[in-house]
Coordinates of C-alpha atoms (C1' of nucleotides) in Angstrom, one line a residue:
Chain A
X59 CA -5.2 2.6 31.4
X60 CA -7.8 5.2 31.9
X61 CA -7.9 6.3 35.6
X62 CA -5.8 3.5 36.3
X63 CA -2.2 4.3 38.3
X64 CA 0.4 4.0 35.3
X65 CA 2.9 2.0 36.9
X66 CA 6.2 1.6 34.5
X67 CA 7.0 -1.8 36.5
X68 CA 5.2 -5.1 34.5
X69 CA 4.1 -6.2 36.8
X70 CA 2.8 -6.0 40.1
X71 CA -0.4 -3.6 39.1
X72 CA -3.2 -4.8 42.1
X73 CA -5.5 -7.0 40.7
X74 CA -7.8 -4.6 42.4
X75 CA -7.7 -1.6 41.2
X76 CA -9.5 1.8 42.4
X77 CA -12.7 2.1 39.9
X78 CA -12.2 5.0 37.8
X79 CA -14.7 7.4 37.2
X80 CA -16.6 7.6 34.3
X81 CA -16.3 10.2 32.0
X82 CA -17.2 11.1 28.4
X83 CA -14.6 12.0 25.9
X84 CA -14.9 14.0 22.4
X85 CA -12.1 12.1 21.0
X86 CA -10.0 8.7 22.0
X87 CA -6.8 6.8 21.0
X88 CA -6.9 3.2 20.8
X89 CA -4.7 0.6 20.6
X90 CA -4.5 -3.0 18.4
X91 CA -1.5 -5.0 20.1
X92 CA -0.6 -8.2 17.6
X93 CA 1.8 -11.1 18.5
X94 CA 1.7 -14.3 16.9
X95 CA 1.6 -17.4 18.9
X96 CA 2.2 -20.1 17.1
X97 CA 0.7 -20.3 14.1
X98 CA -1.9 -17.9 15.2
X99 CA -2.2 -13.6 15.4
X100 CA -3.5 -12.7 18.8
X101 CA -4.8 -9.3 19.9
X102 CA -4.3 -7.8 23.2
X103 CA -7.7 -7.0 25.4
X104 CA -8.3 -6.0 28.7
X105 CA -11.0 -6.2 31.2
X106 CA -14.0 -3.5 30.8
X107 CA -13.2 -0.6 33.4
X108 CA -16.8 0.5 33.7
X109 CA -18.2 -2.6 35.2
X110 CA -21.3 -2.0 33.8
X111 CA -20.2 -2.0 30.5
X112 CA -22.1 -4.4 27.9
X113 CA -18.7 -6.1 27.0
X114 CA -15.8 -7.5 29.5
X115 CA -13.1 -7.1 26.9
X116 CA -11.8 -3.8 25.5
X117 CA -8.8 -2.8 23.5
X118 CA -6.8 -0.6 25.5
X119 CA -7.9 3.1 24.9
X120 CA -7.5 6.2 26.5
X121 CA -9.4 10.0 26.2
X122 CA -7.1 12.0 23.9
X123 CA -4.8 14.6 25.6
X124 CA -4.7 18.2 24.2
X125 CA -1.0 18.7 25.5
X126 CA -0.2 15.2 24.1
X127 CA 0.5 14.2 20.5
X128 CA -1.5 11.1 19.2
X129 CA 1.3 9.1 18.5
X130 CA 3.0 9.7 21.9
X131 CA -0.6 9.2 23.3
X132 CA -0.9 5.6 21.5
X133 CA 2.8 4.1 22.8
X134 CA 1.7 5.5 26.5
X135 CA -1.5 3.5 26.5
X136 CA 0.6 0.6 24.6
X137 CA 2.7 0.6 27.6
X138 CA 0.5 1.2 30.0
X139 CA -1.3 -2.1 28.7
X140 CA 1.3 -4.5 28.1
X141 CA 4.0 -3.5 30.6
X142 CA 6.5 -3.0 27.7
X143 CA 6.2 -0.5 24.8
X144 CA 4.9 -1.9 21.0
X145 CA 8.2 -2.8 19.0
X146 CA 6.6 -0.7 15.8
X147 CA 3.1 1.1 16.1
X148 CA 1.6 2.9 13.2
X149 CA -2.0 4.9 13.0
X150 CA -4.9 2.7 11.4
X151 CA -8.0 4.6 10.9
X152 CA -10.3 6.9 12.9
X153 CA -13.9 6.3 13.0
X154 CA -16.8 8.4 14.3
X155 CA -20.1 8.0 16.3
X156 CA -21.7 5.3 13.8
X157 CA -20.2 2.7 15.9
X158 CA -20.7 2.6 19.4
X159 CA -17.6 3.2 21.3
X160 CA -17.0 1.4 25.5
X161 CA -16.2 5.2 26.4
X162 CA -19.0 5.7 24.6
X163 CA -16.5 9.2 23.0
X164 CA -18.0 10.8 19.6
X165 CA -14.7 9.8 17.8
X166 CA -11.7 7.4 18.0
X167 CA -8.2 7.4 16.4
X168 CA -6.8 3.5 16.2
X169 CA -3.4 2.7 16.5
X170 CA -1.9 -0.6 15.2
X171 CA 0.9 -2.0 17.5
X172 CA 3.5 -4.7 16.8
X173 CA 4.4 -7.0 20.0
X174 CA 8.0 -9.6 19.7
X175 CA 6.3 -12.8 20.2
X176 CA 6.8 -14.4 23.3
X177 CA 6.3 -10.9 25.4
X178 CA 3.5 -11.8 27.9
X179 CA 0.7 -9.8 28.9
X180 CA 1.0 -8.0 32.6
X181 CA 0.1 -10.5 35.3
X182 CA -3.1 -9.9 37.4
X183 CA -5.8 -11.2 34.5
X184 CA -6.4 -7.6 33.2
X185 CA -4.6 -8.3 29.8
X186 CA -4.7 -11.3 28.0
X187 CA -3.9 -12.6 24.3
X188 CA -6.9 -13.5 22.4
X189 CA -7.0 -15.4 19.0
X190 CA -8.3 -13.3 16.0
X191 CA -11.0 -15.8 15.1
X192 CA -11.9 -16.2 19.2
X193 CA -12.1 -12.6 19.9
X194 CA -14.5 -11.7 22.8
X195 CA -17.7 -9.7 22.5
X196 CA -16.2 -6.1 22.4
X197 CA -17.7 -3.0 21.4
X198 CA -18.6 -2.6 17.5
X199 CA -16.1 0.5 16.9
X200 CA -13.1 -1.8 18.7
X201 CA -14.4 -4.9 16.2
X202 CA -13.8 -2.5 13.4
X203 CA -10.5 -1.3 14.3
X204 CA -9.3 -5.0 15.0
X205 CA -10.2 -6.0 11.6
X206 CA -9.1 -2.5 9.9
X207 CA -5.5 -2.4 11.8
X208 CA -4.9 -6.5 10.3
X209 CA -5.8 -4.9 6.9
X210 CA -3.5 -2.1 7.6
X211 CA -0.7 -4.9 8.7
X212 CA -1.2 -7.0 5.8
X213 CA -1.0 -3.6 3.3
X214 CA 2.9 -2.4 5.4
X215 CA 3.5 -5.8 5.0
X216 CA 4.7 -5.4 1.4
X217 CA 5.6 -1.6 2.0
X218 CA 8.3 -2.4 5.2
X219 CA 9.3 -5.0 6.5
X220 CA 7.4 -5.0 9.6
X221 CA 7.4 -9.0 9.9
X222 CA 10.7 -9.1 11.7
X223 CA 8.8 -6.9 14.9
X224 CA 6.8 -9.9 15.4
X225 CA 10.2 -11.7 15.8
X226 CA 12.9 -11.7 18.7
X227 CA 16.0 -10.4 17.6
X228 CA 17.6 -13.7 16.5
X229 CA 15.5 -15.8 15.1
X230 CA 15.1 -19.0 12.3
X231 CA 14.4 -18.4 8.5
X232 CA 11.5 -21.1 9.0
X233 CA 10.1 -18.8 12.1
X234 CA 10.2 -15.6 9.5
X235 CA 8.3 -18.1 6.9
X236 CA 5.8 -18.8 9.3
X237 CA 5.7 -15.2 10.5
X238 CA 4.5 -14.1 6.6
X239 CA 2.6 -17.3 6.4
X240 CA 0.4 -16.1 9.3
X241 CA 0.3 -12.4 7.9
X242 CA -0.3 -13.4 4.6
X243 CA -2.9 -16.0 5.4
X244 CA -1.2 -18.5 2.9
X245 CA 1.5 -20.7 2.4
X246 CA 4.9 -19.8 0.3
X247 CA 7.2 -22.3 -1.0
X248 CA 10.7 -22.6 0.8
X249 CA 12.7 -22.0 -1.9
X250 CA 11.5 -19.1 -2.9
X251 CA 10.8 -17.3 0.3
X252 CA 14.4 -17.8 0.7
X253 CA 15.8 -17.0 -2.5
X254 CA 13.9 -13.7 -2.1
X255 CA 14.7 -13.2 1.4
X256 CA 18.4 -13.5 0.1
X257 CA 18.3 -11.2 -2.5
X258 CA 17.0 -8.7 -0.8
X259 CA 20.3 -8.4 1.4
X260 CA 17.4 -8.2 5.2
X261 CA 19.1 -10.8 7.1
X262 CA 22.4 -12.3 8.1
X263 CA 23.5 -15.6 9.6
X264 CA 24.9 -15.4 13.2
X265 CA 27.2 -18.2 14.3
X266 CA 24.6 -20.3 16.0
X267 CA 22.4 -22.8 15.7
X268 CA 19.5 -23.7 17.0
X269 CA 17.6 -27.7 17.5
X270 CA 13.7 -27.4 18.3
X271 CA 12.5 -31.1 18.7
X272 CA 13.3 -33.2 16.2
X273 CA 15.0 -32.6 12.8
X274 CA 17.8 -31.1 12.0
X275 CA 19.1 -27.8 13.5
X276 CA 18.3 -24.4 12.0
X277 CA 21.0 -21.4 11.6
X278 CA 19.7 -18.1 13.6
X279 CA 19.7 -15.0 11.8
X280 CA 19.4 -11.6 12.8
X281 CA 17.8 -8.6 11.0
X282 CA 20.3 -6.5 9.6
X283 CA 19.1 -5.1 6.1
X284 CA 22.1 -3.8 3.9
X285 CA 21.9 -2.6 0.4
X286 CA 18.5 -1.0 -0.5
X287 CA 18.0 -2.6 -3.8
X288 CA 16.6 -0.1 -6.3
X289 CA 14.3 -2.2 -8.2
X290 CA 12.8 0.0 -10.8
X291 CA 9.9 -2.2 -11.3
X292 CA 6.8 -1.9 -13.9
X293 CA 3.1 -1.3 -13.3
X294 CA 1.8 -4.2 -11.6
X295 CA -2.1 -3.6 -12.5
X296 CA -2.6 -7.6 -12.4
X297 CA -2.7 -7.2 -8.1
X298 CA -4.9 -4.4 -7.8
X299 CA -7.7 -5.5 -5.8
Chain B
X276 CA -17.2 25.2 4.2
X277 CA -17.4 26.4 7.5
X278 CA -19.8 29.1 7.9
X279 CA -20.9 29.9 4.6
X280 CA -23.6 28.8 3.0
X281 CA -24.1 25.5 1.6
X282 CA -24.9 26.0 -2.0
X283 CA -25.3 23.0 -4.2
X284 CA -25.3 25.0 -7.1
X285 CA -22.1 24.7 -8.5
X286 CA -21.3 28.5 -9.6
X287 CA -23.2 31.8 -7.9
X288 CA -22.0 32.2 -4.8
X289 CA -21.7 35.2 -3.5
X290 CA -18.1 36.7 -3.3
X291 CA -18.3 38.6 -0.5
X292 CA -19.6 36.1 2.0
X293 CA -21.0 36.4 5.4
X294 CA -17.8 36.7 7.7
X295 CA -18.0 33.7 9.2
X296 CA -18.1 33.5 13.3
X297 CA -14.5 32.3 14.1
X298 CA -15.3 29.3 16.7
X299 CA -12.6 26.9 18.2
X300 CA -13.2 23.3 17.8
X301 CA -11.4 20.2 19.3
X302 CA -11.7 18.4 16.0
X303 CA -11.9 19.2 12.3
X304 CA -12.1 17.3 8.9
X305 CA -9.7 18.6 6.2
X306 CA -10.2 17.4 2.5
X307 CA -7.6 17.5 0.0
X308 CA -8.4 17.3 -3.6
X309 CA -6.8 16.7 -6.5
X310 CA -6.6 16.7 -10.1
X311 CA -4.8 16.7 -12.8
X312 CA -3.6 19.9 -14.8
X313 CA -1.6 18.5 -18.1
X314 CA 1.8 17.1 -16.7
X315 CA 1.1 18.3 -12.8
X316 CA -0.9 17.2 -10.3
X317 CA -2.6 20.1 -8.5
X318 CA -4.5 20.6 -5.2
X319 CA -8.0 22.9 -4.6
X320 CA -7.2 25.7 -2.0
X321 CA -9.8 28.2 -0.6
X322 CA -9.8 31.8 0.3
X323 CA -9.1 32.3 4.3
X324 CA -12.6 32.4 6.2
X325 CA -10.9 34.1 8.8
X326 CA -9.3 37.6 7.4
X327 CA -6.7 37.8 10.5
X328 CA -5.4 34.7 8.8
X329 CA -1.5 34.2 8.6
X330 CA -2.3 32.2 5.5
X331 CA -4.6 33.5 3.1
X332 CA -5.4 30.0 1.6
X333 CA -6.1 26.7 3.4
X334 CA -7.3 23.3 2.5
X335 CA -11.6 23.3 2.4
X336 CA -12.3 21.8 6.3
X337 CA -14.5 22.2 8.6
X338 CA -15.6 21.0 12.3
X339 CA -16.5 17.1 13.2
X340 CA -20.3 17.4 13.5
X341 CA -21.0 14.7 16.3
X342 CA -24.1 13.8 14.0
X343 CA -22.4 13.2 11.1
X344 CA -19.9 10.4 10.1
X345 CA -16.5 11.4 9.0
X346 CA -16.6 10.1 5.7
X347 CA -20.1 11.6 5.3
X348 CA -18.3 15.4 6.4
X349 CA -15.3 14.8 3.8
X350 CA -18.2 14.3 1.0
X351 CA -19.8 17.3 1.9
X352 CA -16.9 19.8 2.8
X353 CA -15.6 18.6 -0.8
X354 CA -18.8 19.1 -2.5
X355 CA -19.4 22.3 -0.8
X356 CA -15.8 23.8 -1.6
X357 CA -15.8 22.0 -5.4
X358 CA -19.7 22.6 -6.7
X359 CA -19.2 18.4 -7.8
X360 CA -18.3 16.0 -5.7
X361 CA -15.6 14.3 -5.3
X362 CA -15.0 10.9 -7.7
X363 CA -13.0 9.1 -4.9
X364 CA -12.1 9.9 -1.5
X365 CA -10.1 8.3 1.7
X366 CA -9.3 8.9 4.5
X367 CA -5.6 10.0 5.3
X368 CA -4.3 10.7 8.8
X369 CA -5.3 12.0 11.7
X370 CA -3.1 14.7 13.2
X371 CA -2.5 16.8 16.6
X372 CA -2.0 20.0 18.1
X373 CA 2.1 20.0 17.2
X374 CA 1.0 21.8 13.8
X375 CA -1.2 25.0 13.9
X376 CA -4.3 24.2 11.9
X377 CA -5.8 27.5 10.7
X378 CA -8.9 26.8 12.6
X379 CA -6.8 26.3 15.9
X380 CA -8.4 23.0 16.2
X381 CA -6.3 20.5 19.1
X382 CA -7.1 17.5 16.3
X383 CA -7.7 17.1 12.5
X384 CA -8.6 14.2 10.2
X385 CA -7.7 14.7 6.7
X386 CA -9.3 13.1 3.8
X387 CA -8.0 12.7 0.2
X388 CA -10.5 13.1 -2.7
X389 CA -10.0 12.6 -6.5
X390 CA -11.6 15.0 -9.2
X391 CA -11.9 14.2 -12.7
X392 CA -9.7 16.4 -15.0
X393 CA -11.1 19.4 -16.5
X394 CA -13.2 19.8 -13.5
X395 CA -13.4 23.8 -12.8
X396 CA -13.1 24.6 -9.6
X397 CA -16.8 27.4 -8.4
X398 CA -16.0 30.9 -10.4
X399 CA -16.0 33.5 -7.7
X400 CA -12.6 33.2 -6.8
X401 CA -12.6 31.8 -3.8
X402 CA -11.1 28.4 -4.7
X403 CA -8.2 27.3 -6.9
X404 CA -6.2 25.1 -8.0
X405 CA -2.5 24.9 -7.4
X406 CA 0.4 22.9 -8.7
X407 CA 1.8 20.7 -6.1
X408 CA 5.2 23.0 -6.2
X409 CA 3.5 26.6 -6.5
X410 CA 1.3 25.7 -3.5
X411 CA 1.3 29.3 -1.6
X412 CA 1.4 29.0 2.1
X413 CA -1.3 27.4 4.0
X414 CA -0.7 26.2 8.0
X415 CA 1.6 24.2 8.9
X416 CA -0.6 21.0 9.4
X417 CA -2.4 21.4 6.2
X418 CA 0.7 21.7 4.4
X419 CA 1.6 17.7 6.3
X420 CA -1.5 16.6 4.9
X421 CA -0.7 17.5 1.0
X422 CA 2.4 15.8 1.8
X423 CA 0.7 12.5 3.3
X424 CA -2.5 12.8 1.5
X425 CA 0.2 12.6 -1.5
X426 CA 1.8 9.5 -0.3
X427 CA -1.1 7.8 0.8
X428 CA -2.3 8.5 -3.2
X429 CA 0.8 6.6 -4.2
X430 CA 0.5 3.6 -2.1
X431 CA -3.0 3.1 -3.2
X432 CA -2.2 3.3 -6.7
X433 CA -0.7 -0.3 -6.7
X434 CA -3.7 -1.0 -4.7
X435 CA -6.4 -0.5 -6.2
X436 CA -7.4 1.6 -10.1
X437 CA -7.4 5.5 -8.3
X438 CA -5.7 6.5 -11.9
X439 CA -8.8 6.6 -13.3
X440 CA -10.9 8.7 -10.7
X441 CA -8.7 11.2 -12.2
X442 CA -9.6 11.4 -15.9
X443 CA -13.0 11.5 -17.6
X444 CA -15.4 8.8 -18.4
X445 CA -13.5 8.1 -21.5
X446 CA -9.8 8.5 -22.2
X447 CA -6.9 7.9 -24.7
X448 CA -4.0 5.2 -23.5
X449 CA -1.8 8.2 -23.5
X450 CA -3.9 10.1 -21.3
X451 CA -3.7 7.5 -18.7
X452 CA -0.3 6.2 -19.1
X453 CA 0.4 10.0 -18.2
X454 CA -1.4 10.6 -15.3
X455 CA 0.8 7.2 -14.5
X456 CA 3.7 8.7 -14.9
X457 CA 2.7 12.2 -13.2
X458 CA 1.3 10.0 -10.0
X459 CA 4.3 7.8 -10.2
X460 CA 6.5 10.9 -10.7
X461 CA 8.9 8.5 -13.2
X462 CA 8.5 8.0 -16.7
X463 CA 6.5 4.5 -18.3
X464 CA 8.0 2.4 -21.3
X465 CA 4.9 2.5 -23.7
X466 CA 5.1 -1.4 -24.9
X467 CA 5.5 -2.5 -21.2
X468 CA 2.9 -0.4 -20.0
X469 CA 0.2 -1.3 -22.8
X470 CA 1.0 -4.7 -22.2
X471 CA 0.1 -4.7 -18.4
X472 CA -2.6 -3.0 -19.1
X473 CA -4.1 -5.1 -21.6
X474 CA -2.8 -8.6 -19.6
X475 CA -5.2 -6.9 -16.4
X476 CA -8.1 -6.1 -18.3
X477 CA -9.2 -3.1 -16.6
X478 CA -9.9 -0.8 -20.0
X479 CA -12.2 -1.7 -23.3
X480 CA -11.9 0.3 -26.4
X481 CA -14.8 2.1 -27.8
X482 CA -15.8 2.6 -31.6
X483 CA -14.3 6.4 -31.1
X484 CA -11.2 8.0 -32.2
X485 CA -9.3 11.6 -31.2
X486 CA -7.0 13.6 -32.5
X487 CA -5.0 16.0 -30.7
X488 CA -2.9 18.3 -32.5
X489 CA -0.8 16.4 -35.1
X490 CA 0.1 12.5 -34.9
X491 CA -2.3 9.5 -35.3
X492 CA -5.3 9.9 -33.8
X493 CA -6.1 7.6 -30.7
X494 CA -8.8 5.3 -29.8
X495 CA -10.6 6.1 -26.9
X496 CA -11.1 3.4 -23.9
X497 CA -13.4 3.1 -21.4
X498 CA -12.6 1.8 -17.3
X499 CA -14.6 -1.7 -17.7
X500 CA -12.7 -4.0 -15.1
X501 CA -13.2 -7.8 -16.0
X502 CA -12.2 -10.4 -15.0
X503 CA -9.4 -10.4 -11.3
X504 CA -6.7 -12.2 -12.3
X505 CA -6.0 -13.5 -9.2
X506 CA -2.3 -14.0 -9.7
X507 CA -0.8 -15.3 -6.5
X508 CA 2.6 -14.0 -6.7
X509 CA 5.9 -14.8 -4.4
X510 CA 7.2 -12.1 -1.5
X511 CA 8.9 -9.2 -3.3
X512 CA 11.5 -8.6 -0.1
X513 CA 13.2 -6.1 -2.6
X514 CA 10.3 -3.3 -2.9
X515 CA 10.5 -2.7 0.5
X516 CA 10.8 0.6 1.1
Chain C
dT107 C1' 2.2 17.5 -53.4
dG108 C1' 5.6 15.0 -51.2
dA109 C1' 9.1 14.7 -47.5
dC110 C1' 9.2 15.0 -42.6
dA111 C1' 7.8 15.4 -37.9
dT112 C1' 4.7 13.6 -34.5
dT113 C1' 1.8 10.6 -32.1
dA114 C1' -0.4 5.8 -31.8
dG115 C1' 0.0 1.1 -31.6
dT116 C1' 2.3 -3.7 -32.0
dG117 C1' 5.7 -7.5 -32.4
dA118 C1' 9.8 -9.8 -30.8
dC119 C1' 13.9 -10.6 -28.3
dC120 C1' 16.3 -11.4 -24.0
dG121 C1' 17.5 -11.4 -19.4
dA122 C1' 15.8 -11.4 -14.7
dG123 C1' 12.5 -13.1 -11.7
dT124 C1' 9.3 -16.9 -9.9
dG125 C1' 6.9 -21.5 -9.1
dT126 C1' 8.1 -26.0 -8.5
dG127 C1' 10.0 -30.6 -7.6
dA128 C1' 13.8 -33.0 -6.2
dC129 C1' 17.7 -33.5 -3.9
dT130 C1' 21.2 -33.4 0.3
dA131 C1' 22.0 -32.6 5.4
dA132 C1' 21.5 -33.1 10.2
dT133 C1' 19.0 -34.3 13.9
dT134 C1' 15.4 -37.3 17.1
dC135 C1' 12.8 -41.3 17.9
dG136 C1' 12.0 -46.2 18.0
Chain D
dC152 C1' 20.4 -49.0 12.4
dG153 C1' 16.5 -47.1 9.8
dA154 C1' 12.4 -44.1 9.5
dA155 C1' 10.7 -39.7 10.4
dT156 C1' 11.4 -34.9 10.6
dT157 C1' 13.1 -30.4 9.8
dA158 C1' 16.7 -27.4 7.4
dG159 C1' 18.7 -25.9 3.3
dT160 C1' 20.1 -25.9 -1.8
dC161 C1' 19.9 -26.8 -6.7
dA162 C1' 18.1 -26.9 -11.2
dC163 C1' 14.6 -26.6 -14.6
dA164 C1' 10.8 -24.4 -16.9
dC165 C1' 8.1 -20.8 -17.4
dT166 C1' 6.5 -16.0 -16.9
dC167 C1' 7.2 -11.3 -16.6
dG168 C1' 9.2 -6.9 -17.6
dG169 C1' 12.7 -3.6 -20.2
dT170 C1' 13.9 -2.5 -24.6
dC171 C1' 14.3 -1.9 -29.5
dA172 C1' 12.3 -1.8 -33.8
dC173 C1' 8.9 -1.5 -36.7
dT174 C1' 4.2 -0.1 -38.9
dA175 C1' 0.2 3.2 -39.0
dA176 C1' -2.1 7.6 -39.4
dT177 C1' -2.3 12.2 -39.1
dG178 C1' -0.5 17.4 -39.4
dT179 C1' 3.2 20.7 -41.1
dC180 C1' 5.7 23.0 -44.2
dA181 C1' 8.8 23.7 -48.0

DNA sequence: TGACATTAGTGACCGAGTGTGACTAATTCG
DNA sequence: CGAATTAGTCACACTCGGTCACTAATGTCA
């Protein structure tokens, strides 16, 4: 990203690529990439392009184009990062000059980006997955937006149902549970997860099955939501937190 | 906002102001407030600074000072356009140059703030307050950010106690079972919502009583949030929206 | 002045929704 | 073959939320 070519192809991209000239922007767009691996949420970084920069890692960013709108802006640089576009992406927050920024620009819109688990990073050791809780030193604006686009996850989570773009398109009820597990930070009970899942008419069976190590096979579902149940419901103020 | 002067003094301002120096920006920080007028929810507007304006009203905003922290410029355009400050304010979305901003500004942040009922807006003329469908019109971007700042009050409702930022210090059940009902734009069952209320313990009655018109009078409560009832509930699949 | 309208506030019922444990089913491993 | 493991379902108890019905306290008006 940056000055860097924007090759389409995934791969490929020369390990070595032509420094880019530093300039100073008024106002960038970043972007916070999430895919789960295994029981873990991981954030996409990549390496510092100023080499004298005080951190190695960065979230992907890029100066903000006039002719350009920001959400076209964030799913270029999404791209540009990962090789392949976010499956769901979905502005966080922008925060101003308090915080210092790696392109050290006066203000900064974040962008929060959903990845299909199992989509690897470009190759070449620009981009790589990194844990939430073994996140590189990065710069403090691009801390904050980590922790203010998992906020902003965790809040759509109960909005849309953005869980199932952390998924591949057919996939186990026990990978969804462990997809809102994850995103929830807590465990749910099996019955219920599914009784609700089931009620709310989001999935259906396809006709195959599928055995991971031991135990006994699971059915593979795909995402397919149907009736959009109109649940009048009451004030909830008991979750307001 | 903008050019004129910054008078903290809620009232006095001069009508005919300085004609401000029209100045292009990159970015700008919009505010939209709101309060509640009986049954409707209503929005402040201001006069156009500029008098070649194709609007001649437009949300209070005014250009991202590099020295100032975005939340820290929402405060003060609101204070500045109001005479008060605002009781609550967020931040909404940022937008881009596909919507005219009546400044002409490439970018725009907008904030949503929440004022007390019965707040006046400065005498003077300048400012008013509009019912959400009597809004005259304003550009097209800062008509999108009534629109989101609107949806982004919603979501929060369920989130955290916004209701009461927009009634006074103390308040009858009725009162706030209406602004409910205006912000949730659907009629509230009185038993069920008393009920909630009472199970959540966010309100304390006072030793005061008001009567309004004919009817029983009412007992005035206070917002005195106890204890969190942390009430781990299930996935609700079928409020997604 | 007394019946009535109006607004405030509470109690109780009932069905839907939710937490939970226990059960069956199908596979791998030893 | 049996134990371990994972998938999937059922049933029970309890809570929560929608609704109706009732009482309470005031103003209005004949």
């Amino acid at each position: 990203m940056r000055d860097r070519p924007q090759t389409t192809a995934p791969a490929g991209r020369p390990a070595v690529a032509a420094r880019p000239v530093i300039r100073r922007a008024l106002l960038s767009v970043d972007v916070v990439l999430f895919t789960p691996h295994g029981r873990r949420l991981t954030v996409l970084l990549v390496r510092a392009a100023d080499p004298r920069a005080r951190e190695r890692w960065e979230l992907p960013w890029d100066a903000a184009r006039t002719d350009e709108a920001l959400d076209v802006a964030a799913a270029r640089i999404a791209r540009s990062a990962l090789g392949a576009g976010a499956a769901w992406t979905r502005q966080v927050v922008a925060s101003g000059g308090d915080q210092r920024h790696p392109g050290e620009t006066e203000f900064s819109i974040a962008y929060l980006g959903l990845v299909p688990a199992g989509t690897p990073p470009p190759v070449g050791g620009e981009a790589s997955w990194f844990p939430l809780d073994e996140i590189p030193p990065v710069a403090p604006r691009h801390r904050a937006m980590v922790d203010s686009a998992l906020g902003m996850l965790r809040l759509e989570l109960d909005q849309s149902p953005v869980a199932f773009r952390l998924l591949p398109p057919t996939f186990t009820l026990s990978q969804l549970q462990e997809v809102y597990e994850v995103l929830l930070g807590r465990k749910l009970h099996k019955a219920s997860f599914r009784r609700a899942l089931h009620a709310a008419w989001l999935v259906e069976p396809i006709d195959e099955w599928r055995s991971e190590g031991r135990g006994r096979p699971a059915q593979l579902f795909r995402y397919a939501p149907k009736k959009r149940r109109t649940s009048r419901r009451g004030v909830r103020f008991d979750l307001l937190g």
